[in-house]
XYZ file of C-alpha atoms in Angstrom:
773
model
C -0.002 0.006 -0.021
C 2.846 2.390 0.912
C 4.513 1.910 -2.511
C 1.207 2.480 -4.381
C 0.530 5.609 -2.364
C 3.946 7.087 -3.255
C 3.443 6.380 -6.957
C -0.048 7.905 -6.857
C 1.276 11.043 -5.143
C 4.042 11.326 -7.791
C 1.510 11.002 -10.635
C -0.614 13.720 -9.017
C 2.443 16.079 -8.788
C 3.242 15.490 -12.474
C 1.490 17.159 -15.327
C 1.878 17.626 -19.125
C 1.903 20.912 -21.021
C 2.099 22.006 -24.618
C 3.482 25.454 -25.411
C 3.579 27.509 -28.591
C 5.996 30.426 -28.725
C 6.027 33.106 -31.401
C 8.557 35.810 -32.197
C 12.221 35.738 -33.137
C 12.767 32.164 -31.961
C 14.445 30.445 -34.867
C 18.095 30.753 -35.850
C 18.886 32.230 -32.423
C 19.662 29.075 -30.450
C 16.143 28.773 -29.006
C 15.681 25.006 -29.363
C 19.009 24.141 -27.645
C 18.130 26.670 -24.979
C 14.795 24.913 -24.376
C 16.523 21.509 -24.476
C 19.096 22.464 -21.825
C 16.476 24.254 -19.746
C 14.303 21.138 -19.747
C 17.217 18.914 -18.741
C 18.110 21.309 -15.919
C 14.561 20.904 -14.511
C 14.437 17.112 -15.058
C 11.584 17.363 -17.626
C 10.699 15.062 -20.532
C 9.232 15.774 -23.969
C 10.439 17.526 -27.112
C 10.889 20.882 -28.835
C 10.560 21.600 -32.557
C 10.406 24.559 -34.991
C 7.034 25.094 -36.709
C 5.756 27.393 -39.394
C 4.952 30.043 -36.855
C 7.625 29.636 -34.131
C 8.526 26.970 -31.627
C 6.387 24.170 -30.316
C 7.117 22.339 -27.039
C 5.513 19.338 -25.359
C 6.894 18.836 -21.863
C 5.943 16.892 -18.759
C 7.237 16.336 -15.253
C 6.982 17.731 -11.744
C 4.477 20.578 -11.612
C 6.831 22.885 -9.661
C 9.638 22.137 -12.104
C 7.311 22.919 -15.019
C 6.452 26.296 -13.498
C 10.145 27.050 -13.035
C 10.779 25.939 -16.633
C 8.219 28.363 -18.057
C 9.503 31.213 -15.902
C 12.979 30.428 -17.231
C 11.836 30.747 -20.860
C 11.114 34.450 -20.281
C 13.911 35.251 -17.845
C 16.781 33.344 -19.459
C 15.942 33.375 -23.186
C 18.846 33.691 -25.707
C 20.124 37.228 -26.311
C 18.786 37.380 -29.884
C 15.390 35.908 -29.059
C 12.339 38.213 -29.048
C 9.172 36.614 -27.771
C 5.906 38.107 -28.900
C 3.488 35.499 -27.515
C 3.416 32.349 -25.400
C 0.425 30.040 -25.349
C 0.435 27.207 -22.790
C -2.233 24.528 -22.535
C -2.318 21.590 -20.138
C -2.563 18.129 -21.636
C -2.586 14.480 -20.644
C 0.678 12.785 -19.713
C 2.289 10.936 -22.654
C 5.021 9.188 -20.645
C 8.003 10.601 -22.519
C 11.256 8.945 -21.438
C 13.616 11.869 -22.147
C 13.728 15.306 -23.767
C 14.755 15.656 -27.434
C 14.967 18.188 -30.253
C 12.675 17.129 -33.039
C 13.317 17.780 -36.688
C 11.512 20.860 -37.852
C 8.191 20.672 -39.602
C 8.221 20.796 -43.410
C 6.937 24.428 -43.466
C 9.566 25.669 -41.037
C 10.283 29.405 -40.998
C 7.333 30.285 -43.194
C 5.837 32.872 -40.788
C 8.624 33.215 -38.236
C 10.605 36.365 -37.538
C 14.187 36.844 -38.693
C 16.811 38.152 -36.280
C 18.691 41.352 -37.122
C 22.495 41.515 -37.216
C 23.977 42.111 -33.739
C 27.350 42.631 -32.155
C 29.818 39.907 -31.270
C 29.059 38.405 -27.837
C 31.325 38.254 -24.787
C 31.847 34.469 -25.145
C 33.144 34.896 -28.654
C 35.315 37.841 -27.659
C 36.973 35.743 -24.934
C 37.761 33.070 -27.559
C 38.911 35.684 -30.090
C 41.648 36.907 -27.706
C 42.543 33.502 -26.163
C 45.808 32.268 -27.736
C 44.857 28.663 -26.803
C 41.517 28.847 -28.681
C 41.327 27.508 -32.232
C 39.565 30.710 -33.333
C 42.198 32.992 -31.765
C 42.279 36.190 -33.821
C 39.668 34.898 -36.271
C 37.765 37.954 -37.581
C 34.499 36.106 -38.274
C 33.973 34.305 -35.023
C 30.260 34.020 -34.110
C 27.709 31.731 -32.466
C 23.924 31.452 -32.139
C 23.982 34.453 -29.780
C 25.725 36.925 -32.087
C 26.842 37.934 -35.530
C 25.305 38.419 -38.955
C 21.730 37.441 -39.750
C 19.575 39.798 -41.886
C 22.393 41.001 -44.129
C 23.491 37.446 -45.174
C 20.015 35.968 -45.805
C 19.292 35.369 -49.488
C 16.113 33.382 -49.091
C 14.210 31.343 -46.545
C 14.327 28.986 -44.735
C 17.200 30.464 -42.735
C 19.589 27.571 -43.437
C 23.249 27.759 -44.536
C 22.548 27.027 -48.256
C 20.308 30.127 -48.379
C 22.882 32.475 -46.831
C 26.170 34.106 -47.786
C 27.877 31.095 -46.111
C 26.654 28.653 -48.772
C 30.103 28.509 -50.394
C 31.928 27.643 -47.130
C 31.786 23.941 -46.225
C 32.283 23.464 -42.514
C 35.355 21.571 -41.312
C 34.773 18.518 -39.022
C 35.184 20.496 -35.743
C 32.747 23.186 -36.892
C 30.362 20.543 -38.189
C 30.447 18.818 -34.787
C 29.579 22.096 -32.979
C 26.811 22.801 -35.468
C 25.073 19.487 -34.705
C 25.579 19.433 -30.910
C 22.542 20.755 -28.973
C 24.717 21.384 -25.980
C 27.064 23.634 -27.968
C 26.298 27.391 -28.307
C 27.049 27.031 -32.028
C 24.244 24.525 -32.545
C 22.654 25.433 -35.917
C 24.593 28.756 -36.037
C 24.441 29.263 -39.821
C 27.502 31.552 -40.103
C 29.670 29.100 -38.019
C 33.235 28.978 -39.384
C 36.908 29.084 -38.373
C 40.382 29.679 -39.857
C 40.185 26.338 -41.709
C 36.841 26.603 -43.404
C 35.491 30.184 -43.277
C 35.923 33.615 -44.883
C 39.239 35.441 -44.766
C 40.340 39.063 -44.729
C 42.618 40.606 -47.377
C 44.250 44.005 -47.835
C 44.394 45.853 -51.159
C 45.822 49.059 -52.584
C 43.263 51.400 -54.074
C 44.168 50.247 -57.631
C 43.207 46.675 -56.787
C 46.672 45.204 -56.065
C 46.657 42.827 -53.137
C 49.102 43.660 -50.349
C 50.566 40.467 -48.977
C 50.640 40.794 -45.203
C 50.813 38.219 -42.464
C 48.177 40.155 -40.585
C 46.075 42.343 -42.936
C 44.140 43.912 -40.018
C 47.277 44.939 -38.156
C 48.708 46.373 -41.390
C 45.483 48.345 -41.932
C 45.736 49.793 -38.426
C 49.308 50.966 -39.174
C 48.090 52.638 -42.374
C 45.293 54.440 -40.510
C 47.814 55.760 -38.015
C 49.826 57.078 -40.934
C 46.856 59.188 -42.029
C 45.608 56.919 -44.795
C 41.931 56.354 -45.610
C 40.954 52.669 -45.537
C 37.660 51.197 -46.876
C 36.652 48.438 -44.484
C 34.008 45.837 -45.216
C 31.669 45.349 -42.276
C 28.340 43.606 -41.584
C 26.039 45.712 -43.746
C 28.490 47.341 -46.158
C 31.790 49.215 -46.369
C 32.937 51.924 -44.030
C 35.413 54.664 -44.935
C 37.829 54.850 -42.026
C 40.348 57.506 -40.955
C 42.168 58.416 -37.766
C 39.699 60.749 -35.996
C 42.505 62.679 -34.361
C 44.185 63.514 -37.679
C 42.517 66.660 -38.986
C 44.239 66.495 -42.377
C 43.136 62.873 -42.915
C 39.525 63.724 -42.034
C 39.611 66.811 -44.225
C 40.899 64.715 -47.129
C 38.150 62.159 -46.566
C 35.478 64.916 -46.664
C 36.892 66.308 -49.884
C 37.058 62.958 -51.627
C 33.588 61.857 -50.401
C 32.018 65.222 -51.304
C 30.660 65.585 -47.778
C 31.332 69.128 -46.846
C 30.113 69.659 -43.270
C 27.730 66.902 -42.161
C 29.118 65.244 -39.019
C 30.989 61.974 -39.494
C 30.432 58.939 -37.256
C 33.123 57.752 -34.863
C 34.004 54.330 -33.548
C 35.864 53.982 -30.272
C 37.430 50.869 -28.694
C 35.903 51.507 -25.206
C 33.539 53.644 -23.142
C 36.520 54.960 -21.248
C 37.969 56.398 -24.414
C 34.639 57.830 -25.521
C 34.504 59.685 -22.210
C 37.756 61.437 -23.092
C 35.923 63.586 -25.696
C 32.142 63.242 -25.045
C 29.755 63.224 -22.097
C 27.915 59.941 -21.643
C 24.796 59.577 -19.495
C 23.610 56.319 -18.030
C 20.933 55.968 -20.739
C 23.473 56.647 -23.455
C 25.919 54.132 -21.954
C 23.180 51.444 -22.116
C 22.535 52.248 -25.753
C 26.258 52.166 -26.649
C 26.633 48.789 -24.960
C 23.457 47.253 -26.394
C 23.695 44.307 -28.703
C 22.460 46.560 -31.577
C 25.537 48.808 -31.154
C 24.016 51.890 -32.817
C 25.612 55.257 -33.371
C 24.586 57.333 -30.351
C 24.520 61.125 -30.463
C 26.595 62.474 -27.574
C 27.429 65.952 -26.266
C 30.974 67.098 -26.997
C 33.438 67.882 -24.279
C 35.574 71.011 -24.791
C 39.271 70.781 -25.814
C 39.043 67.152 -26.914
C 41.619 65.498 -29.185
C 39.057 64.694 -31.920
C 39.744 66.578 -35.188
C 37.592 69.725 -35.724
C 36.666 68.422 -39.186
C 34.754 65.427 -37.667
C 31.738 67.538 -36.508
C 32.247 71.214 -37.335
C 29.929 73.862 -35.828
C 28.084 71.188 -33.912
C 27.703 70.414 -30.184
C 27.548 66.672 -30.666
C 29.363 63.626 -31.971
C 27.833 60.439 -33.315
C 29.742 57.542 -31.625
C 29.548 53.783 -31.604
C 31.548 50.911 -30.037
C 32.989 48.080 -32.150
C 30.464 45.452 -33.126
C 32.311 42.890 -35.238
C 35.342 40.783 -34.337
C 37.191 42.588 -37.114
C 36.529 45.931 -35.421
C 37.908 44.696 -32.129
C 41.034 43.318 -33.808
C 41.479 46.659 -35.597
C 41.795 48.430 -32.258
C 43.702 45.637 -30.442
C 47.182 46.403 -29.341
C 47.296 50.122 -30.074
C 46.465 52.337 -27.108
C 47.270 55.405 -29.178
C 44.236 54.887 -31.441
C 41.621 56.978 -29.651
C 38.927 56.786 -32.309
C 38.292 56.170 -35.945
C 35.987 58.013 -38.317
C 33.728 55.208 -39.624
C 31.451 56.767 -42.163
C 29.260 55.056 -44.802
C 31.285 53.694 -47.729
C 29.769 55.767 -50.492
C 29.930 59.021 -52.311
C 27.341 61.342 -50.685
C 23.786 60.605 -51.667
C 24.562 57.159 -53.061
C 23.859 53.808 -51.339
C 26.585 52.187 -49.251
C 28.891 49.853 -51.203
C 28.634 46.121 -50.285
C 30.440 44.161 -53.063
C 34.212 43.992 -53.296
C 34.422 44.870 -56.971
C 31.791 47.570 -56.559
C 33.821 49.062 -53.766
C 36.983 49.142 -55.849
C 35.054 50.928 -58.571
C 32.929 53.370 -56.485
C 35.364 54.073 -53.664
C 38.614 53.918 -55.615
C 38.895 57.718 -55.680
C 38.281 57.998 -51.942
C 40.097 55.188 -50.210
C 43.884 54.676 -50.250
C 43.469 51.004 -49.213
C 40.746 48.368 -48.939
C 40.352 45.804 -46.086
C 37.774 43.375 -47.422
C 36.756 39.742 -47.149
C 35.115 37.021 -49.195
C 31.803 36.638 -47.316
C 29.074 38.288 -49.404
C 26.598 40.835 -48.092
C 23.225 40.219 -49.634
C 21.498 43.348 -48.350
C 23.172 46.565 -47.390
C 22.364 48.018 -43.996
C 23.712 51.298 -42.693
C 24.495 51.861 -39.026
C 21.478 52.853 -36.942
C 21.496 56.277 -35.229
C 19.813 57.008 -31.876
C 19.622 59.996 -29.615
C 18.380 60.175 -26.034
C 15.764 62.921 -25.922
C 13.865 63.557 -22.716
C 15.420 60.371 -21.159
C 13.991 58.280 -23.984
C 16.235 56.606 -26.610
C 14.836 57.618 -30.005
C 15.521 56.366 -33.454
C 16.931 58.844 -35.966
C 17.946 56.204 -38.512
C 16.604 52.693 -37.956
C 18.722 50.119 -39.714
C 21.411 47.620 -38.677
C 20.591 45.873 -35.398
C 16.881 46.670 -35.456
C 15.714 45.546 -38.916
C 13.767 43.328 -39.634
C 12.090 43.310 -36.152
C 8.509 44.440 -36.804
C 6.357 46.993 -35.111
C 3.449 45.105 -33.468
C 0.095 46.694 -34.209
C -3.114 46.733 -32.239
C -5.066 45.219 -35.131
C -4.498 43.083 -38.161
C -3.833 44.781 -41.531
C -4.247 43.678 -45.127
C -0.968 42.711 -46.856
C 0.357 46.185 -47.748
C 3.482 47.642 -49.302
C 4.066 51.274 -48.265
C 6.657 53.032 -50.370
C 7.697 55.827 -48.023
C 8.712 59.310 -48.999
C 11.723 60.681 -50.950
C 14.225 61.682 -48.223
C 15.437 59.111 -45.685
C 13.354 56.523 -47.469
C 12.310 53.272 -45.958
C 9.554 50.890 -47.082
C 7.087 48.959 -44.976
C 5.424 45.593 -45.526
C 2.590 44.338 -43.357
C 1.575 40.836 -42.357
C -1.317 40.521 -39.936
C -0.511 42.605 -36.860
C 3.120 43.036 -37.818
C 4.567 45.955 -39.734
C 8.086 45.449 -41.114
C 9.969 48.684 -41.734
C 13.012 48.165 -43.937
C 16.498 49.388 -43.205
C 17.461 52.907 -44.142
C 17.427 53.198 -47.986
C 18.391 56.870 -48.313
C 17.319 59.813 -50.429
C 15.529 58.667 -53.586
C 17.265 61.138 -55.891
C 19.288 58.932 -58.194
C 19.161 55.603 -60.091
C 21.461 53.797 -57.647
C 19.233 54.488 -54.675
C 16.127 53.691 -56.717
C 17.637 50.275 -57.643
C 18.352 49.706 -53.944
C 14.752 50.679 -53.089
C 13.354 48.130 -55.586
C 15.816 45.417 -54.498
C 14.827 45.924 -50.849
C 11.140 45.557 -51.691
C 11.802 42.272 -53.538
C 14.102 40.928 -50.854
C 11.718 41.633 -47.993
C 8.760 40.242 -49.868
C 10.726 37.032 -50.454
C 12.139 36.452 -46.956
C 8.923 37.517 -45.204
C 6.702 35.733 -47.693
C 4.391 38.689 -48.167
C 2.527 39.360 -51.390
C 0.973 42.834 -51.023
C -2.610 43.450 -51.997
C -2.443 47.255 -51.495
C 0.335 49.724 -52.315
C 0.530 53.012 -50.376
C 2.402 56.076 -51.550
C 3.009 59.787 -50.912
C 0.857 62.313 -52.751
C 3.906 64.133 -54.210
C 3.798 63.380 -57.919
C 7.561 63.879 -58.408
C 8.706 61.375 -55.780
C 10.387 58.327 -57.317
C 8.613 56.174 -54.695
C 5.284 57.584 -55.840
C 6.076 56.977 -59.457
C 7.085 53.406 -58.668
C 3.821 52.810 -56.818
C 1.673 54.156 -59.650
C 3.252 51.615 -62.028
C 2.125 48.677 -59.839
C -1.224 48.078 -61.566
C -1.665 44.628 -59.994
C -2.160 46.202 -56.521
C -4.835 48.554 -55.127
C -3.172 51.989 -55.120
C -3.819 54.305 -52.153
C -2.294 57.784 -51.924
C -1.601 59.016 -48.386
C -0.982 62.660 -47.427
C 2.517 63.133 -45.992
C 1.641 64.569 -42.589
C -1.332 62.277 -42.098
C 1.160 59.443 -42.442
C 3.545 61.150 -39.993
C 0.979 61.372 -37.257
C -0.417 57.875 -37.801
C 3.084 56.413 -37.591
C 3.308 57.715 -34.011
C -0.244 56.469 -33.311
C 0.730 52.995 -34.618
C 3.757 52.853 -32.315
C 1.559 53.662 -29.286
C -1.523 51.750 -30.325
C -3.784 54.781 -30.546
C -7.093 54.667 -32.467
C -7.823 58.395 -32.482
C -9.046 60.949 -33.085
C -6.032 62.858 -31.730
C -4.530 66.292 -32.106
C -1.541 65.825 -34.374
C 1.319 68.333 -34.581
C 3.377 67.550 -37.719
C 6.454 69.747 -38.149
C 9.013 69.119 -40.915
C 10.567 70.622 -44.024
C 8.496 69.357 -46.956
C 5.267 67.470 -47.489
C 2.852 67.691 -50.412
C -0.530 69.042 -49.257
C -4.002 68.219 -50.488
C -4.200 71.754 -51.845
C -1.124 71.276 -53.936
C 1.071 73.468 -51.697
C 4.080 72.386 -49.567
C 2.980 71.759 -46.008
C 5.178 71.286 -42.914
C 3.809 73.315 -39.957
C 0.518 71.463 -39.401
C -1.982 70.871 -36.659
C -4.389 68.115 -37.661
C -7.233 66.168 -36.105
C -6.376 62.624 -37.064
C -7.807 59.176 -37.296
C -6.111 56.458 -39.403
C -8.811 56.687 -42.081
C -8.968 60.460 -42.347
C -7.701 63.810 -41.128
C -8.761 67.444 -40.876
C -6.376 70.331 -41.170
C -7.300 72.596 -38.272
C -4.247 74.838 -38.166
C -0.973 75.711 -40.006
C 1.652 78.367 -40.510
C 0.615 81.042 -42.919
C 2.006 80.336 -46.380
C 5.318 81.871 -47.413
C 6.693 81.805 -50.993
C 9.820 79.670 -51.558
C 11.864 81.673 -54.041
C 13.406 79.230 -56.514
C 11.576 76.234 -55.078
C 14.049 73.618 -53.933
C 16.939 76.086 -54.177
C 15.507 77.807 -51.058
C 16.120 74.633 -49.055
C 19.838 74.781 -49.752
C 20.006 78.594 -49.447
C 18.234 79.688 -46.227
C 18.874 83.376 -47.040
C 16.199 83.008 -49.750
C 13.632 81.958 -47.182
C 14.770 84.825 -44.952
C 14.119 87.332 -47.753
C 10.677 85.830 -48.279
C 9.857 86.010 -44.579
C 11.145 89.625 -44.364
C 9.148 90.696 -47.394
C 6.011 89.134 -45.782
C 6.708 90.957 -42.481
C 7.836 94.363 -43.785
C 6.991 94.571 -47.499
C 9.378 96.809 -49.478
C 10.425 98.538 -46.223
C 12.662 95.623 -45.314
C 15.187 96.762 -48.004
C 15.812 99.788 -45.795
C 16.743 97.601 -42.806
C 20.452 96.894 -42.330
C 20.871 93.201 -41.577
C 24.290 91.529 -41.369
C 23.267 88.361 -43.181
C 22.582 90.361 -46.355
C 26.035 91.919 -46.454
C 27.441 89.115 -48.615
C 24.503 89.051 -50.983
C 24.229 91.556 -53.795
C 21.206 93.872 -53.950
C 20.576 92.599 -57.527
C 20.063 89.014 -56.260
C 17.641 90.247 -53.564
C 15.740 92.324 -56.111
C 15.384 89.268 -58.395
C 13.954 87.274 -55.524
C 11.435 89.992 -54.617
C 10.410 90.179 -58.281
C 9.827 86.401 -58.294
C 7.682 86.678 -55.179
C 5.593 89.521 -56.516
C 5.031 87.780 -59.850
C 4.578 84.311 -58.345
C 7.288 82.914 -60.616
C 8.915 79.667 -59.392
C 7.825 80.442 -55.837
C 5.728 77.542 -54.482
C 3.921 78.339 -51.259
C 4.919 76.594 -48.061
C 3.655 76.339 -44.432
C 6.820 74.492 -43.416
C 8.159 74.878 -39.919
C 11.543 73.692 -41.268
C 11.627 76.654 -43.660
C 10.732 78.996 -40.785
C 13.745 77.628 -38.870
C 15.829 78.418 -41.974
C 14.498 81.987 -42.111
C 15.282 82.706 -38.456
C 18.689 81.003 -38.684
C 19.683 83.207 -41.633
C 18.384 86.448 -40.126
C 20.165 85.637 -36.805
C 23.470 85.093 -38.659
C 23.763 81.360 -38.214
C 24.217 80.544 -41.924
C 23.062 81.559 -45.407
C 23.782 78.244 -47.088
C 23.592 74.606 -45.972
C 25.680 71.640 -46.945
C 23.081 69.093 -45.712
C 19.369 68.967 -44.959
C 18.418 70.680 -41.789
C 21.863 72.132 -41.057
C 20.658 75.635 -40.361
C 18.069 74.391 -37.909
C 20.533 72.066 -36.190
C 23.019 74.916 -35.692
C 20.268 77.286 -34.511
C 19.226 74.734 -31.877
C 22.880 74.247 -30.829
C 23.303 78.006 -30.361
C 20.372 78.368 -27.954
C 21.055 79.696 -24.484
C 19.639 77.758 -21.522
C 16.867 78.507 -19.071
C 15.238 81.531 -20.677
C 11.480 82.217 -20.529
C 11.447 85.001 -23.083
C 8.791 84.682 -25.882
C 8.248 86.640 -29.120
C 4.776 87.992 -29.841
C 2.790 85.686 -32.166
C -0.613 85.904 -33.788
C -3.187 83.184 -34.597
C -6.044 84.031 -36.970
C -8.992 82.072 -38.243
C -9.019 81.822 -42.031
C -10.939 79.467 -44.409
C -12.116 77.446 -41.397
C -8.601 76.808 -40.013
C -6.261 78.529 -37.641
C -3.307 80.327 -39.275
C -0.153 81.036 -37.387
C 1.289 84.288 -38.686
C 5.090 84.415 -39.108
C 5.324 88.167 -39.552
C 5.162 89.135 -35.824
C 7.903 86.613 -34.999
C 10.128 87.777 -37.849
C 9.729 91.427 -36.867
C 10.823 90.575 -33.332
C 13.818 88.591 -34.513
C 14.911 91.604 -36.644
C 14.515 93.918 -33.654
C 16.785 91.643 -31.592
C 19.374 91.555 -34.368
C 19.379 95.310 -34.608
C 19.732 95.649 -30.863
C 22.804 93.409 -30.918
C 21.196 90.443 -29.085
C 23.192 87.232 -29.199
C 22.329 84.378 -31.550
C 21.831 82.206 -28.459
C 19.202 84.608 -27.052
C 17.338 84.787 -30.364
C 17.412 80.992 -30.786
C 16.113 80.329 -27.256
C 13.378 82.892 -27.635
C 12.312 81.477 -31.003
C 12.081 77.957 -29.572
C 10.067 79.250 -26.613
C 7.739 81.015 -29.035
C 7.028 77.818 -30.930
C 6.207 76.049 -27.656
C 3.843 78.800 -26.529
C 2.160 78.976 -29.946
C 1.451 75.212 -30.239
C 0.359 75.085 -26.560
C -2.264 77.712 -27.264
C -3.374 75.977 -30.516
C -3.804 72.696 -28.684
C -5.878 74.330 -25.951
C -8.144 75.882 -28.589
C -8.604 72.546 -30.401
C -9.309 70.768 -27.101
C -11.972 73.355 -26.288
C -13.719 72.837 -29.633
C -13.179 69.104 -30.131
C -12.868 67.709 -26.601
C -9.596 65.937 -27.500
C -6.742 65.565 -25.023
C -4.287 63.218 -26.816
C -1.546 65.115 -28.622
C 0.650 63.304 -31.101
C 3.996 64.735 -32.301
C 5.801 63.766 -35.497
C 8.039 65.139 -38.226
C 11.726 65.813 -38.572
C 11.580 69.028 -36.489
C 10.957 66.842 -33.446
C 14.503 65.546 -33.667
C 15.248 68.957 -32.173
C 15.771 68.084 -28.542
C 14.899 71.503 -27.247
C 11.621 71.677 -29.127
C 10.491 68.175 -28.306
C 11.256 68.331 -24.586
C 10.084 71.898 -24.007
C 6.784 71.316 -25.843
C 6.055 68.001 -24.165
C 6.285 69.221 -20.564
C 3.874 72.170 -20.704
C 1.367 70.127 -22.718
C 1.406 67.463 -19.995
C 1.188 70.134 -17.308
C -2.010 71.343 -18.997
C -3.569 67.874 -18.823
C -2.774 66.633 -22.316
C -1.484 63.104 -22.997
C 1.524 63.495 -25.246
C 2.861 60.840 -27.586
C 6.078 61.000 -29.635
C 8.181 58.470 -31.490
C 10.966 56.317 -30.111
C 10.934 52.921 -31.875
C 10.444 54.543 -35.289
C 12.125 57.749 -36.576
C 10.023 60.926 -36.361
C 11.608 62.028 -39.665
C 10.603 60.599 -43.048
C 12.352 57.336 -42.117
C 9.199 56.396 -40.208
C 6.566 57.619 -42.645
C 6.078 54.293 -44.442
C 4.605 52.795 -41.230
C 1.958 55.511 -41.128
C 1.246 55.077 -44.856
C 0.538 51.433 -44.349
C -1.863 51.888 -41.459
C -3.672 54.737 -43.216
C -3.993 52.790 -46.458
C -5.503 49.819 -44.576
C -8.009 52.034 -42.811
C -8.974 53.898 -46.006
C -9.409 50.626 -47.860
C -11.575 49.110 -45.173
C -13.666 52.264 -44.953
C -14.166 52.302 -48.718
C -12.449 55.634 -49.085
């Protein structure tokens, strides 16, 4: 009786469970993790991959089962991203052990693919261990780290469908690959000195330089002031010693990148702190497995060359993320930092192929450090900035793509084509929206080809066949022209700023209606004008324009974007009429009266002067009048430098005026411009003018939101558009809105600039289609 009672008690304590897990759970060591976790808890059953994720049947002691399921969440592999776990109790099946089952036939068909991430600590220890067989091997990796997205040619994610297909594993690597207890179990890029890719060093004319250690030789060349093109995870970097001003200047000249800041790579946080301030949040970002470029505040009198980030308060800095990067810095304490900028001529896509790099970068780089593992899809470094204690995407690419944004509801299969600048595309599948990596400015054939290739590649590896195609209303955008040629899909045009606001709503799961403040440089309006300073009442399916800046002419159209003095003349003419020509303003001293007269004639006659309500162009006007700059070398430069000049802790505000016209509120620029001119004439500092202008925008939009709330009974305010990458504007507008009882939502996971607009396009297109609009 005693023996029977014990057995009965044991049976009562045991139970069986089946569990389905969705997310990024394939190709990241999830099955061996489950296998070892089950063994550690003395459980029996099996784990297998399915078409949608991972399936587990497990049985054993009830307490051990509870601990097992807690461990799945708490101890999951670094690259795993769990989106859902479904657990159902089932009858005991008397399994004798725990095994890994062969995957189902339709494996990977709706699973998520991991992004590329930095080399892990285990691999780094082996990399620098002279006793390890992979000592110094620049392509060391395991299931917890290394390339993923950039080496996938097709699905399923197996070695024959990756850039490793030409590298047959040696017996030791093969043994690791098939051992569930090994951290390289099913690591598709697994390789070593005997069977994997190798690095080579070349002169710029394509002659190989025979060196026992090509990486060490490249480091010596960098210290000599040479420019070296280095093949990384998602493409080539152009590298130079960041403390050598002449080398950096030469790189700028050859790359045709006049003043835009260049990214830096540093071997350690300690060395970053020698030239930049690093907060706790920024340190976490720098050390994250994504290893993005993080925008950091400069320290004065640092050893970094002035040419790296001229007339700017910040640097963009990242830590090494591949074994090759770590080896490049190894053994040279004198190498404080390297410029690591995208391997391209400005405005072109980053080079990824060796021969392509020789051809396109041959006039820039003195030497090439490349390798023979192909990159199937280029992916620039991601850029983040901590604004208001929140890490926010400025360029979402390597390390984050192709992780989807998870939506509150399921969408039709949609392809959203994005805008023209900072283009990304978006594909939807159910409640998942997949934003592509950064594609760039769609202004040339090379970038258009990359755009089309990215669409085809993502459609293939995600197995999405879009039913609807969404596009910007601007008829001249190459993305719009592409969409209008796709006659097999339902075509839905989406207004630019509607898409901006809905992208933020999608990130936060908002249904609307909301008050949307969309501030940027350019967006085609429904009236055919150029919008960019908008207050909208927004739902996904529709919007109403309830307020905007009064229109200003843009003399010369797009030329006014690159020449802020033109927008200044336009704003001055609006504010003063012909009288402004009698005002002595320093910014006009270098501009002939004849050129100014031509602009005024264009404005009067309405010749090549499209109208704009853009907040970005208002920033340009104020920046020029305040003496910041008359010309820009990159988009948004005048606004960036105006923000950087602002003095702290000032409450001064310029007068502003809001009028009702044609059923909408209009924000007049003339009172602001008159006050800026008065400050200039009184000798006020640029910092004072900048701070006052920012304060004025905050006060203006706070009043507009209060008026809209009073008439519409709305309290959710959504912010989007490139102007909200201005830290001062974002933080200073958010706080008073919240103090007045508004709920404020801004973007973090998706860029607020046009890099996030495709997400909004997709959600709007789905809502319009379902509403029959």
